[in-house]
């Protein structure tokens, strides 16, 4: 953890919570990447698996940062070991960097959102969660006091929607892939 902290500081990130030990589970720290998005770092301890990605309904499918300054953010993620890949190429109309050059193995990405985020909205991370049926999940979210921000719509990755809980915390839902 300490090496990662030094590496991201050298890359322009700001440490906002220094490494803390969390029982035997591991260590955590929080940083601001070079564009100001808050990012939690975790070092696993003995006997703690951590989260799983793409393991069925209820698990995380993807993590995405909407960045106001992608070029300022990239050094932070390179310092954390990302082997940057580019969805649609580095010169795509909306640049999108992934955490691995092999797009089929990517679990996170950085979107250059500078052209569409409203002025004053800072860079931020948003998770995507797998659901069995996005439309049914939307109805349940609304029953529980949440709201729909955008969608649902079909995408190359499944039926997707941007929703928020009763406290207005936004996240994405996406159908479990048919081959799962």
GROMACS .gro file of C-alpha atoms in nm, residues 52-54 56 58-66 96 107-109 111 125-131 155 157-163 170-175:
model
   39
   52UNK     CA    1  -1.622  -1.016  -0.714
   53UNK     CA    2  -1.691  -0.873  -1.057
   54UNK     CA    3  -1.932  -1.016  -1.314
   56UNK     CA    4  -2.418  -1.277  -1.149
   58UNK     CA    5  -2.621  -0.839  -0.740
   59UNK     CA    6  -2.249  -0.815  -0.813
   60UNK     CA    7  -2.053  -0.532  -0.967
   61UNK     CA    8  -2.014  -0.546  -1.345
   62UNK     CA    9  -1.803  -0.238  -1.415
   63UNK     CA   10  -1.654   0.072  -1.256
   64UNK     CA   11  -1.630   0.395  -1.452
   65UNK     CA   12  -1.493   0.741  -1.387
   66UNK     CA   13  -1.645   1.038  -1.565
   96UNK     CA   14  -1.238   0.610  -2.311
  107UNK     CA   15  -1.326  -0.415  -1.535
  108UNK     CA   16  -1.294  -0.036  -1.516
  109UNK     CA   17  -1.263   0.266  -1.737
  111UNK     CA   18  -1.435   0.840  -1.975
  125UNK     CA   19  -1.665   0.726  -1.016
  126UNK     CA   20  -1.986   0.529  -1.073
  127UNK     CA   21  -2.045   0.155  -1.039
  128UNK     CA   22  -2.255  -0.071  -1.259
  129UNK     CA   23  -2.443  -0.358  -1.092
  130UNK     CA   24  -2.576  -0.669  -1.263
  131UNK     CA   25  -2.951  -0.735  -1.247
  155UNK     CA   26  -2.649  -0.113  -2.532
  157UNK     CA   27  -2.332  -0.458  -2.307
  158UNK     CA   28  -2.699  -0.532  -2.229
  159UNK     CA   29  -3.005  -0.338  -2.121
  160UNK     CA   30  -2.884  -0.054  -1.902
  161UNK     CA   31  -3.020   0.232  -1.691
  162UNK     CA   32  -2.889   0.507  -1.465
  163UNK     CA   33  -3.081   0.510  -1.139
  170UNK     CA   34  -2.660   0.744  -0.863
  171UNK     CA   35  -2.543   0.415  -1.008
  172UNK     CA   36  -2.596   0.202  -1.317
  173UNK     CA   37  -2.777  -0.127  -1.357
  174UNK     CA   38  -2.723  -0.363  -1.648
  175UNK     CA   39  -2.877  -0.698  -1.738
   0.00000   0.00000   0.00000
